[in-house]
CSV table of C-alpha atoms and ligand atoms in Angstrom, one decimal:
chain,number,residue,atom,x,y,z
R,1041,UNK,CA,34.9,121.4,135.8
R,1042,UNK,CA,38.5,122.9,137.1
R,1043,UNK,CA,41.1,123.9,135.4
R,1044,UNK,CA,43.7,120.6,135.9
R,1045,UNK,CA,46.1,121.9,133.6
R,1046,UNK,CA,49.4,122.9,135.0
R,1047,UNK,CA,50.0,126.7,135.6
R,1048,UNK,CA,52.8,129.1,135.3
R,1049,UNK,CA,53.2,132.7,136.5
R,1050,UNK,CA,56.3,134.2,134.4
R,1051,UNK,CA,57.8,137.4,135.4
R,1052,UNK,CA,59.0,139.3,132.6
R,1053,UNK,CA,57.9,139.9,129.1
R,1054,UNK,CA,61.1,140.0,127.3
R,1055,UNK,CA,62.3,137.6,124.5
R,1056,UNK,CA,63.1,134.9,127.2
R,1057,UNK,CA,59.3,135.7,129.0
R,1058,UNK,CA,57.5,135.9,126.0
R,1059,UNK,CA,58.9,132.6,124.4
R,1060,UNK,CA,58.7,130.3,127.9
R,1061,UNK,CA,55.3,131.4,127.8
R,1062,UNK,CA,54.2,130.4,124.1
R,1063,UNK,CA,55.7,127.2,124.7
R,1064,UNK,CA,54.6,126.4,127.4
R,1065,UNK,CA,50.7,127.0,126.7
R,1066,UNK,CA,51.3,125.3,123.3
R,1067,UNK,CA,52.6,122.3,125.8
R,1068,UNK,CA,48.9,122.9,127.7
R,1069,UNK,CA,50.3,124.7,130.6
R,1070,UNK,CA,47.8,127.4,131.7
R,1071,UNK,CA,50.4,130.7,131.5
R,1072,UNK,CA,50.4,134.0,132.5
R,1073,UNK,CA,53.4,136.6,132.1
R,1074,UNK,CA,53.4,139.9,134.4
R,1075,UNK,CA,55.1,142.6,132.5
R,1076,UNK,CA,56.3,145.5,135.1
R,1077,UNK,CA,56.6,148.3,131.8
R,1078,UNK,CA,53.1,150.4,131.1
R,1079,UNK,CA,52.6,149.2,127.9
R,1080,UNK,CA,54.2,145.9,126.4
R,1081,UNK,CA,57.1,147.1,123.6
R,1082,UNK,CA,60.8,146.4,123.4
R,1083,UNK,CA,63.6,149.1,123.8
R,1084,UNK,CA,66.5,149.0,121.5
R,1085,UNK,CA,67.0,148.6,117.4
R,1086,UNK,CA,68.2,145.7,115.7
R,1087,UNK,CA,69.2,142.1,116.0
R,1088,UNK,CA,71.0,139.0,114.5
R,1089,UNK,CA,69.0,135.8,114.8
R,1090,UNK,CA,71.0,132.1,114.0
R,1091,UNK,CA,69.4,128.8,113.8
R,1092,UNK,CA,69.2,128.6,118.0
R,1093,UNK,CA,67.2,130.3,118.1
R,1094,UNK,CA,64.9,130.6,114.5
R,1095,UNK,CA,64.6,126.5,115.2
R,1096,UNK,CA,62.7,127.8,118.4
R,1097,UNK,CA,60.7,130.1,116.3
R,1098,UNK,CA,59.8,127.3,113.8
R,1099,UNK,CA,58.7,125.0,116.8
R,1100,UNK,CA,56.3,127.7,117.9
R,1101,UNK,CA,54.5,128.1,114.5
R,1102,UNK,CA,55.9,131.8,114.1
R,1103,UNK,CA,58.9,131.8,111.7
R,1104,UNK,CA,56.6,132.7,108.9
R,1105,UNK,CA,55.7,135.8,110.5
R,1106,UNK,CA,59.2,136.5,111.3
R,1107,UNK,CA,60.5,135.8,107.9
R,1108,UNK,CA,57.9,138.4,106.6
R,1109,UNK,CA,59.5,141.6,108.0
R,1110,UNK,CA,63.7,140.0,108.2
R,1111,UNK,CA,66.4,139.2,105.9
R,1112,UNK,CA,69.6,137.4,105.2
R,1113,UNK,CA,72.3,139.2,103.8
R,1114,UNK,CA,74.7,137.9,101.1
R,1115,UNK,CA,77.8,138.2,103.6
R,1116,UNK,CA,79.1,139.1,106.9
R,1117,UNK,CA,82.0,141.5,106.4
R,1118,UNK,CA,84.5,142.4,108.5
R,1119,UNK,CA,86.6,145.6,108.2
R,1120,UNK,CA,89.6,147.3,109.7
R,1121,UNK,CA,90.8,151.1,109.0
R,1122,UNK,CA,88.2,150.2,106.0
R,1123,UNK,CA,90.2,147.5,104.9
R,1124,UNK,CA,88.4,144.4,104.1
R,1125,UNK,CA,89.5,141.5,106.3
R,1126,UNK,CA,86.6,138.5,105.7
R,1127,UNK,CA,83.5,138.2,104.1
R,1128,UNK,CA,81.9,135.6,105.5
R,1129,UNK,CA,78.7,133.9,103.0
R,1130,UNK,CA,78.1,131.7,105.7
R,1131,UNK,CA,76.3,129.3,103.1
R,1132,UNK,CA,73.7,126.8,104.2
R,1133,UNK,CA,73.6,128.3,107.7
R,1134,UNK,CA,70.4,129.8,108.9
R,1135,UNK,CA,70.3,133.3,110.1
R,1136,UNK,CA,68.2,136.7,109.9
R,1137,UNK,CA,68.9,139.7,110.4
R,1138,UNK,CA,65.8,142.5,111.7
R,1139,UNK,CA,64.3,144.7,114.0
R,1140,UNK,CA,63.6,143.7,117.8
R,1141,UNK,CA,60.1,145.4,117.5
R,1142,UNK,CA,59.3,142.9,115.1
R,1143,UNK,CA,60.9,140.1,117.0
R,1144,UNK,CA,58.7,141.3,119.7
R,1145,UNK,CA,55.7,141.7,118.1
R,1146,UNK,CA,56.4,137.9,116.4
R,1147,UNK,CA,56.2,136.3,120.1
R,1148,UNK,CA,53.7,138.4,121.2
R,1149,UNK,CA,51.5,137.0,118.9
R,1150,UNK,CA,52.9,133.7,119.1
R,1151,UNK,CA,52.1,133.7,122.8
R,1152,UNK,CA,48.6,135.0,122.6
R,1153,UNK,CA,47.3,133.0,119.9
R,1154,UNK,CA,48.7,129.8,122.2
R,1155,UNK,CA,46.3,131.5,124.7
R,1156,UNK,CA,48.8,133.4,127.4
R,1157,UNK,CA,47.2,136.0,129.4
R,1158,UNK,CA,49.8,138.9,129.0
R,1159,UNK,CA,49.9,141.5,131.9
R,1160,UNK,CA,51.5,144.8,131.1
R,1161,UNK,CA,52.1,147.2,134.8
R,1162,UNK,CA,52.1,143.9,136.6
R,1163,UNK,CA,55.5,144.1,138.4
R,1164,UNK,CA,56.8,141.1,140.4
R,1165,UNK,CA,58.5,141.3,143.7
R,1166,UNK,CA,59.7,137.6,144.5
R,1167,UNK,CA,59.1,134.3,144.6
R,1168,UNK,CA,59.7,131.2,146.5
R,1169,UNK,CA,61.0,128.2,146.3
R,1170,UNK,CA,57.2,126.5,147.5
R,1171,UNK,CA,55.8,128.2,144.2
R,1172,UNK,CA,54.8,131.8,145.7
R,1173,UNK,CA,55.0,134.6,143.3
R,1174,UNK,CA,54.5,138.2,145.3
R,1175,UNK,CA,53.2,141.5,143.5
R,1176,UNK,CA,54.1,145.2,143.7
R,1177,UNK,CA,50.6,145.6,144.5
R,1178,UNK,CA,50.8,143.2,147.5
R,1179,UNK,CA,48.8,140.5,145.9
R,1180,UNK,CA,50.7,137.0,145.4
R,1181,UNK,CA,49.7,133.8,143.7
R,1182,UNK,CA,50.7,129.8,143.5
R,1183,UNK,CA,51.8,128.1,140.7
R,1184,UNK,CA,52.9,124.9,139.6
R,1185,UNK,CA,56.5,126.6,138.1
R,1186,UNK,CA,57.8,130.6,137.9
R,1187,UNK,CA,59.9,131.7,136.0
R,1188,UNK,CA,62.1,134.5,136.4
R,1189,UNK,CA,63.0,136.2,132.9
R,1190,UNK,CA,62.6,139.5,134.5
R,1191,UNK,CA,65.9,141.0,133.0
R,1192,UNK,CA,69.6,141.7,134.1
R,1193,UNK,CA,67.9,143.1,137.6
R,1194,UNK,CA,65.8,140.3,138.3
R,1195,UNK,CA,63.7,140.7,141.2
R,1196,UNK,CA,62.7,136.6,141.1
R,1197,UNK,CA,66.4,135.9,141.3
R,1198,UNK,CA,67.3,138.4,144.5
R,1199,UNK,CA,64.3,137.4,146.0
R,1200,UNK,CA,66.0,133.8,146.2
R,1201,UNK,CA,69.7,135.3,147.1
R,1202,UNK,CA,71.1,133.2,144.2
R,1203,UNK,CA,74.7,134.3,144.4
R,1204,UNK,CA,76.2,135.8,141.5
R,1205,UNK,CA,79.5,137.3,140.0
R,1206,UNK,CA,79.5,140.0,137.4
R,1207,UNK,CA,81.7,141.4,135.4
R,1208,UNK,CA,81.4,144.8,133.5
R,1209,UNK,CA,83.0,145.3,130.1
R,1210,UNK,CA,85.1,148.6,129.3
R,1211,UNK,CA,83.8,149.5,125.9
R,1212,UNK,CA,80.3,149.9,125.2
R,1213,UNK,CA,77.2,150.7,122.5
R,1214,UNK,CA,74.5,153.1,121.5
R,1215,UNK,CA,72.1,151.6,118.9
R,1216,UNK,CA,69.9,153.1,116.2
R,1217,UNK,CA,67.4,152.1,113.9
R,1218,UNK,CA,67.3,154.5,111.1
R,1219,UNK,CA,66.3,154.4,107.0
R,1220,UNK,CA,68.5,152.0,104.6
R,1221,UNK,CA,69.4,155.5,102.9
R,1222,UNK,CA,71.2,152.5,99.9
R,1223,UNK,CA,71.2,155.5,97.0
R,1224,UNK,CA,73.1,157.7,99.0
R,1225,UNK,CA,75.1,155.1,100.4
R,1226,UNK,CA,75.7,153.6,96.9
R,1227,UNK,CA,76.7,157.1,95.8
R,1228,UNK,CA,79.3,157.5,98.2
R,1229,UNK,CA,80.9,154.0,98.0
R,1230,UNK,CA,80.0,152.5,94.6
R,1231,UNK,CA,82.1,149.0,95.1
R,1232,UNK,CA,80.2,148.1,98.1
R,1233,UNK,CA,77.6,145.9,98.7
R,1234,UNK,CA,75.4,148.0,100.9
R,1235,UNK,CA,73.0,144.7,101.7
R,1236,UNK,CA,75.9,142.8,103.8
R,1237,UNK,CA,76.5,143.0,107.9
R,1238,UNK,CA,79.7,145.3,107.4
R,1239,UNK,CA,81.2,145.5,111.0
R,1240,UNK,CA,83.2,148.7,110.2
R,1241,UNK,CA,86.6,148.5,113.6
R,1242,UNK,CA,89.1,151.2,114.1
R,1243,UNK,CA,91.2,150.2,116.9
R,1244,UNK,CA,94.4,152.9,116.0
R,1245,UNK,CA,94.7,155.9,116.5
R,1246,UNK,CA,91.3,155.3,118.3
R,1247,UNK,CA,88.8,152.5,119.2
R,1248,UNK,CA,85.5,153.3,117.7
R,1249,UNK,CA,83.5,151.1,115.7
R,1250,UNK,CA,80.0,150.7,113.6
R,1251,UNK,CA,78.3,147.6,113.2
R,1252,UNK,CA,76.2,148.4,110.3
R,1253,UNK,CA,73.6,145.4,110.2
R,1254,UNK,CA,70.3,145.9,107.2
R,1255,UNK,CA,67.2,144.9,109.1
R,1256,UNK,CA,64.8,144.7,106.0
R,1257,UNK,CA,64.4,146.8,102.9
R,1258,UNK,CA,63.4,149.6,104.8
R,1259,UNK,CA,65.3,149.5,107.8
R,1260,UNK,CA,69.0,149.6,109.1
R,1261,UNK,CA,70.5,148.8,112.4
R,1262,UNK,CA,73.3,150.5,113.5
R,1263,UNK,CA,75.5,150.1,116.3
R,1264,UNK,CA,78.1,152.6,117.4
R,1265,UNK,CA,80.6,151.8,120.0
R,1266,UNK,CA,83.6,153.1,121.8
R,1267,UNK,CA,84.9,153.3,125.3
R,1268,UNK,CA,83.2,154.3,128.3
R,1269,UNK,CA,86.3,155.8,129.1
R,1270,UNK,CA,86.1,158.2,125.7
R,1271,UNK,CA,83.5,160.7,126.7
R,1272,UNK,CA,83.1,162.2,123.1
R,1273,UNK,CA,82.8,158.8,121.7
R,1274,UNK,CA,80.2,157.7,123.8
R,1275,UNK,CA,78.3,160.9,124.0
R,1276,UNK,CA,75.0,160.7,123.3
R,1277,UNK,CA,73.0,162.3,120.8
R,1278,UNK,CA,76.4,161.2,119.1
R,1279,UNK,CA,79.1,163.9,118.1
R,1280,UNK,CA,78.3,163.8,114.1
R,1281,UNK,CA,81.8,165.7,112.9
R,1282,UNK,CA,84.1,163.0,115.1
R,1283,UNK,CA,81.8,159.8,113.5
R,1284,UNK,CA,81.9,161.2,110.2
R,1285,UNK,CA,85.6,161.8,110.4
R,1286,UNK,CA,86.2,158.4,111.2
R,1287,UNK,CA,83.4,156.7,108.8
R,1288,UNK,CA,82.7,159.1,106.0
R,1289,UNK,CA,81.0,156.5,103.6
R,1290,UNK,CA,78.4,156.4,106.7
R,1291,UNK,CA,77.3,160.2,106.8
R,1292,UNK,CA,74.2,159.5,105.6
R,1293,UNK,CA,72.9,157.5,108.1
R,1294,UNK,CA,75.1,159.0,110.5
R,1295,UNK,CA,73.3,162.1,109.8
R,1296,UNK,CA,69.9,160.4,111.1
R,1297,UNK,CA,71.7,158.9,113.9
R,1298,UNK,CA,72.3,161.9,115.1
R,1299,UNK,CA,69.1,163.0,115.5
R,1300,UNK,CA,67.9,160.9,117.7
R,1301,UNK,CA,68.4,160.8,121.6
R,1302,UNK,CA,69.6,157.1,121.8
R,1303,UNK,CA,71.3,155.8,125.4
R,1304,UNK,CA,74.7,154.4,125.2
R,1305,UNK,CA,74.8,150.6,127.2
R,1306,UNK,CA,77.4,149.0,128.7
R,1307,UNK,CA,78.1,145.4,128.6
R,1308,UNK,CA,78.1,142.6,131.5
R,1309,UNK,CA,78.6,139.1,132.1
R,1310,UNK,CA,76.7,137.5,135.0
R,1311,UNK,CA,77.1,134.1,136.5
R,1312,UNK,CA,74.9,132.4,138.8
R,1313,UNK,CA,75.6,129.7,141.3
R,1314,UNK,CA,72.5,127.8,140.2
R,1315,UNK,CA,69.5,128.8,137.8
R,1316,UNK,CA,66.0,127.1,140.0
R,1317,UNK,CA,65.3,126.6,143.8
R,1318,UNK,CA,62.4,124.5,144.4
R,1319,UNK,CA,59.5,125.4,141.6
R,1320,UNK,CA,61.4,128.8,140.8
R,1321,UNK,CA,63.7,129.2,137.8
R,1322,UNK,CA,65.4,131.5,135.8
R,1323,UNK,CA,66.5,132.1,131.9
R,1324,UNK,CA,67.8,135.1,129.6
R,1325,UNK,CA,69.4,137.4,130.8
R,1326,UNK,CA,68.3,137.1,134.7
R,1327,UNK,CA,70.6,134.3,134.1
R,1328,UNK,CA,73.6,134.9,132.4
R,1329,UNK,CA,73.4,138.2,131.0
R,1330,UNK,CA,76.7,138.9,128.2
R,1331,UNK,CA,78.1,140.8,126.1
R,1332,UNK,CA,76.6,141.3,122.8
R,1333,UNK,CA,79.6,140.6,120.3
R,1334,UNK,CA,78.8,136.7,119.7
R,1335,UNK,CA,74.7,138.2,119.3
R,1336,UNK,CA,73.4,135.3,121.4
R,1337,UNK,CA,72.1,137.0,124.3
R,1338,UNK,CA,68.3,137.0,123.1
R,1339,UNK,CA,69.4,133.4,120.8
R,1340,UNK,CA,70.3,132.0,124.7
R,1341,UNK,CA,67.3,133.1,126.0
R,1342,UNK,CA,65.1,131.8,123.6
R,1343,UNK,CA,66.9,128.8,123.2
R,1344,UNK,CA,66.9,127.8,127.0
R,1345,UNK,CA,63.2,128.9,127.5
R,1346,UNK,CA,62.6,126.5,124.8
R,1347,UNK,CA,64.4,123.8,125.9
R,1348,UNK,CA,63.1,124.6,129.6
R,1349,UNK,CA,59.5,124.2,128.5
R,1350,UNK,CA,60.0,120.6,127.3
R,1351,UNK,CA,61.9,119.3,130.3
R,1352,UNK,CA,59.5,121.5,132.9
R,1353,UNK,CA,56.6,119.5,130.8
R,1354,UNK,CA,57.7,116.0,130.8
R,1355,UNK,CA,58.2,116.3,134.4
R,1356,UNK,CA,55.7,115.8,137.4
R,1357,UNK,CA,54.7,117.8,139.8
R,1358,UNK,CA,56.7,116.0,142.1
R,1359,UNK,CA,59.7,115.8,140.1
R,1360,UNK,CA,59.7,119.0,138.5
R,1361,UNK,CA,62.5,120.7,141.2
R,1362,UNK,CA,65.1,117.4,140.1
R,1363,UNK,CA,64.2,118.0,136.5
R,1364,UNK,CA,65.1,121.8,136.5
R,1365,UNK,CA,68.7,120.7,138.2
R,1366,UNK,CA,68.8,118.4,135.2
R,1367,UNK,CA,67.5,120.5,132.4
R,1368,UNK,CA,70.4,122.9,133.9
R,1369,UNK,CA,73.3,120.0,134.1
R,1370,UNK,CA,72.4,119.5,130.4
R,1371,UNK,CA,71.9,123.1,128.9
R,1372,UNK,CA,74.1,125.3,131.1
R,1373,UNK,CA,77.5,124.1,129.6
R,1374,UNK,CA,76.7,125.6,126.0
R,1375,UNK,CA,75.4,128.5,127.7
R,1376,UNK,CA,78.7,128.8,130.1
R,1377,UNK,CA,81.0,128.7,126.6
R,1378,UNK,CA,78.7,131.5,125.1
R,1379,UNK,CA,79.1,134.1,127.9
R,1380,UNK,CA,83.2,133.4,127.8
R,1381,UNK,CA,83.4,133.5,124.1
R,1382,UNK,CA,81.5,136.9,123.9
R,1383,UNK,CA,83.5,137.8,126.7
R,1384,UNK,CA,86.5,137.2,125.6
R,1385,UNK,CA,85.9,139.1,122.4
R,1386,UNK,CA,85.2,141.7,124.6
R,1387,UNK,CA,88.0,142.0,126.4
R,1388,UNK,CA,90.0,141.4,123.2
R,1389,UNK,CA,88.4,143.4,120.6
R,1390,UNK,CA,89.9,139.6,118.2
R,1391,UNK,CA,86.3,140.5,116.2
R,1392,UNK,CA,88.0,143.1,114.5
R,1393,UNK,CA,90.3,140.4,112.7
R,1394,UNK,CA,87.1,138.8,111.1
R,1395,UNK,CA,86.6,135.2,110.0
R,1396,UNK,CA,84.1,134.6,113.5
R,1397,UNK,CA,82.5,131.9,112.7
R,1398,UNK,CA,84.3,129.0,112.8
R,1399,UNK,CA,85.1,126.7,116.0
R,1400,UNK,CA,83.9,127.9,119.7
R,1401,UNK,CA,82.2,131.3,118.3
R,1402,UNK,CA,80.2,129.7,116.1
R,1403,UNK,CA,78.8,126.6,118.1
R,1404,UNK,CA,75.7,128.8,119.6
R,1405,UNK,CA,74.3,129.5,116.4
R,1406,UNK,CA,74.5,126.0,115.0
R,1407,UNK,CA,73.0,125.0,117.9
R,1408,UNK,CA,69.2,123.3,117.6
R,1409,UNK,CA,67.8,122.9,120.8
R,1410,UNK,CA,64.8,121.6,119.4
R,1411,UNK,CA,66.1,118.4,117.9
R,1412,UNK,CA,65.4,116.1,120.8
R,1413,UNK,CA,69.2,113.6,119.7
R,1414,UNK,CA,71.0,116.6,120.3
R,1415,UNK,CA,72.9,115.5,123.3
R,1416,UNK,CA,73.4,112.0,121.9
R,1417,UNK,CA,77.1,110.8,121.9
R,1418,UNK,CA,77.8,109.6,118.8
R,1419,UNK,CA,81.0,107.0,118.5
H,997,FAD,P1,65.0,141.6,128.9
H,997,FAD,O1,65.0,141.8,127.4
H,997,FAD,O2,65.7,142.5,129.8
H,997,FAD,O3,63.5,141.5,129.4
H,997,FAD,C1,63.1,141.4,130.7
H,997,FAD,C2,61.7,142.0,130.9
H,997,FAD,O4,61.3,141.9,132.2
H,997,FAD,C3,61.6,143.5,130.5
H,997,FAD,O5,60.5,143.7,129.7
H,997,FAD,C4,61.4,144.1,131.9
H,997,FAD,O6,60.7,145.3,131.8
H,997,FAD,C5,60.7,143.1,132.6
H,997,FAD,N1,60.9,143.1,134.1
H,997,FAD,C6,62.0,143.5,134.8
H,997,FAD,N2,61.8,143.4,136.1
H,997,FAD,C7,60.5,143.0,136.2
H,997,FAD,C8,59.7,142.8,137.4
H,997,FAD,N3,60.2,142.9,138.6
H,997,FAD,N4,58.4,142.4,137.2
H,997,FAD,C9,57.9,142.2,135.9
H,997,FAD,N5,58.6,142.5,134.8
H,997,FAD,C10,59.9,142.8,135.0
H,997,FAD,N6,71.0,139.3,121.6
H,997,FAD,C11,70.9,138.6,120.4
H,997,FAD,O7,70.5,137.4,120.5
H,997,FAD,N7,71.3,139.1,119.2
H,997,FAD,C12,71.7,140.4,119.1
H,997,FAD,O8,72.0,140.9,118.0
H,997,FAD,C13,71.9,141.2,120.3
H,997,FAD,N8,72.4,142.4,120.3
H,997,FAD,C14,72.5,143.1,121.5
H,997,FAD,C15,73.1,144.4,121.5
H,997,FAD,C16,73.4,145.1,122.7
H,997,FAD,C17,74.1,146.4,122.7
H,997,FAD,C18,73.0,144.5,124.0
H,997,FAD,C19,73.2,145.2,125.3
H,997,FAD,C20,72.4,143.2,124.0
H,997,FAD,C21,72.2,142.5,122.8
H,997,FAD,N9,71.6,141.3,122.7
H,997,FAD,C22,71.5,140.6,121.6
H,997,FAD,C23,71.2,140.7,124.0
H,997,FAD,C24,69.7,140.7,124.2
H,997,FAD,O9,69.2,142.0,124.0
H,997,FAD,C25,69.3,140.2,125.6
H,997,FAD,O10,70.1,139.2,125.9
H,997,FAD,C26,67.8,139.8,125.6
H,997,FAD,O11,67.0,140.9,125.3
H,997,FAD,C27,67.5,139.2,127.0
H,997,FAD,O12,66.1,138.9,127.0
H,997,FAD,P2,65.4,138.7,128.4
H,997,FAD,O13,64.0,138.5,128.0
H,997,FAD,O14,66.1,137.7,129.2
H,997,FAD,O15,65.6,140.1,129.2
H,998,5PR,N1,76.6,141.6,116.9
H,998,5PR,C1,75.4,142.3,117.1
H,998,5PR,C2,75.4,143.4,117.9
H,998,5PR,O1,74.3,144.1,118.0
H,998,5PR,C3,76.6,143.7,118.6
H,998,5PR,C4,77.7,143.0,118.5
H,998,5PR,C5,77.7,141.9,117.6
H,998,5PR,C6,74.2,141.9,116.3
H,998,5PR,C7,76.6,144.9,119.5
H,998,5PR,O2,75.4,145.5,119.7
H,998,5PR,O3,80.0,142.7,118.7
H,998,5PR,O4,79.1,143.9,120.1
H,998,5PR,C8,79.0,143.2,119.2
């Protein structure tokens, strides 16, 4: 007998590739994802999941895995020349704090067990709007949908010439993962609660910043930042003595910082003219790549790959190009509101005031993209 089940050729294994992809095979779609890095693994440290995106996780049968290896802390603090300015409890919301290799290794897993065929050194070229994906290796393939979640750079997306404006952001961040290090902590700064987010700002004399964020018992994420434009400040491996100087209570961890190489990033905002042409579409940060401060860049991704999978599903072959325009009319706007709020923080630096998340900055993360009412108007 053939294989009559729907099939889709994903280009990128990311957080947006890898969760398209589980969802999409859970939905009976026959999925493949082409992975242009050697080996599959995820760069970077840390990250902040909120419900968005953990309701996506439920729906794919994985948030006990991820809740293994993740925590909540009691509060999200905010501080300013190391004066306390909120701590936010954030009671009866959902969110988790952990490490992206375990994020990673969650979806992976997620995505195979759902029976996804997961190609590592398989780069894409392009795609067309017919349903044509092209490969680095000059082989190409047809599929009933492709989806381009290949990244900031996207090859899918430039092979369609979707237009795009992009905006880069003047300050930006080099991220660690490195031991909790609590006792020493503890020892140094006996009043504080060494389990909360603690965003640490100094904006005067000088703009640096550490988002100090616990991953799990073991494991901290730390994020320093400063201006591209402030050379020792964004130096990397990071000048110790001018960190230290600024955040003494953080030498310890500093300290390990230190010692590893690390890459400092800079931040951008991209907007596209439309996300799908034809059978091709894109999500994550192919699509509206932004700037971290709101942490909803992977939350988007997942969130839209999620909601993407549903609509691509309950449509026809026939119908699917309308129902991408409309899956886009319906979950772009939230998306749109996301990018200016993180963007505006970053432009701004208003994080360093604390109480976040309330109003506009906090509408992402209550978002759940899974509940099919949720664009019900209620009277
Ligand atoms: P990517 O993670 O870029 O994945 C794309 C994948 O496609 C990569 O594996 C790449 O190798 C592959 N690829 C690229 N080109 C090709 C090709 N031609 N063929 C095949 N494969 C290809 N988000 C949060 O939600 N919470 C946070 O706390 C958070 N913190 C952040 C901190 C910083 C400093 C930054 C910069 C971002 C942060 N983000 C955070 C954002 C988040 O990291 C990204 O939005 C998210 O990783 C995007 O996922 P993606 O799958 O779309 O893209
Ligand atoms: N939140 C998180 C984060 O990693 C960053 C920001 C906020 C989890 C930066 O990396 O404000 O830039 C931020």
């Amino acid at each position: 007998m053939t294989d009559r089940r729907r099939r889709a050729e994903i280009s990128g294994g990311g957080f947006a590739g890898l969760t398209a992809a589980a969802a999409l095979a859970q939905m009976g779609w026959s999925v493949r994802v082409h992975e242009k890095a050697p080996e599959l693994r995820t760069e970077g440290a840390g990250i902040v999941l909120w419900n968005n995106s953990l309701q996506v996780i439920q729906k794919l049968g994985a948030l006990p895995d991820l809740m293994s290896k993740s925590m909540t802390p009691p509060a999200y603090e905010t501080r300013m020349n190391n004066v306390i300015q909120s701590q936010e409890t954030l009671d009866g919301h959902r969110w988790r704090t952990l490490t992206r290799p375990h994020l990673y290794e969650t979806l992976l897993i997620a995505a195979r067990e759902a029976g996804v065929e997961v190609l590592a050194g398989s780069e894409v070229t392009g795609a067309t709007a017919e349903g044509v994906i092209t490969f680095a290796d000059g082989s190409s393939a047809e599929a009933d949908l492709i989806i381009g979640a290949d990244g900031v750079g996207s090859a899918v997306r430039d092979s369609l010439g979707i237009p795009l404006t992009r905006e880069r952001s003047r300050d930006g961040i080099t991220r660690f993962l490195v031991p909790r290090r609590k006792a020493e902590l503890q020892a140094l700064e006996p009043d504080t609660e060494w389990d909360n987010v603690i965003d640490f700002w100094n904006l005067d004399p000088r703009v640096l910043r550490v988002l100090y964020t616990p991953a799990n018992d073991e494991e901290l994420y730390i994020a320093l930042m400063s201006p591209a434009a402030d050379a020792d400040g964004s130096r990397v491996p990071i000048d110790l003595p001018l960190w230290t100087s600024v955040f003494p209570q953080l030498a310890p961890v500093l300290e390990v910082a230190a010692e590893t190489p690390g890459k400092y990033y800079g931040y951008q905002t991209t907007r596209l003219d439309y996300w799908s042409d034809g059978k091709v579409v894109v999500i994550g940060d192919a699509a509206h790549a932004m700037c971290p401060a709101l942490a909803q860049g992977a939350g988007s991704a997942m969130q839209n790959a999620w909601t993407l999978a549903v609509a691509a599903t309950a449509a026809s072959d026939a119908d699917l190009p309308e129902a991408l325009k409309e899956w886009e009319r319906i979950e772009r706007p939230l998306t749109d509101r996301t990018q200016d709020r993180s963007q505006w923080y970053a432009d701004t630096r208003e994080m360093a005031k604390g109480g976040q998340f309330t109003g506009e900055s906090f509408e992402a993360a209550q978002y759940n993209p899974t509940d099919p009412h949720r664009h019900e108007v209620h009277a």
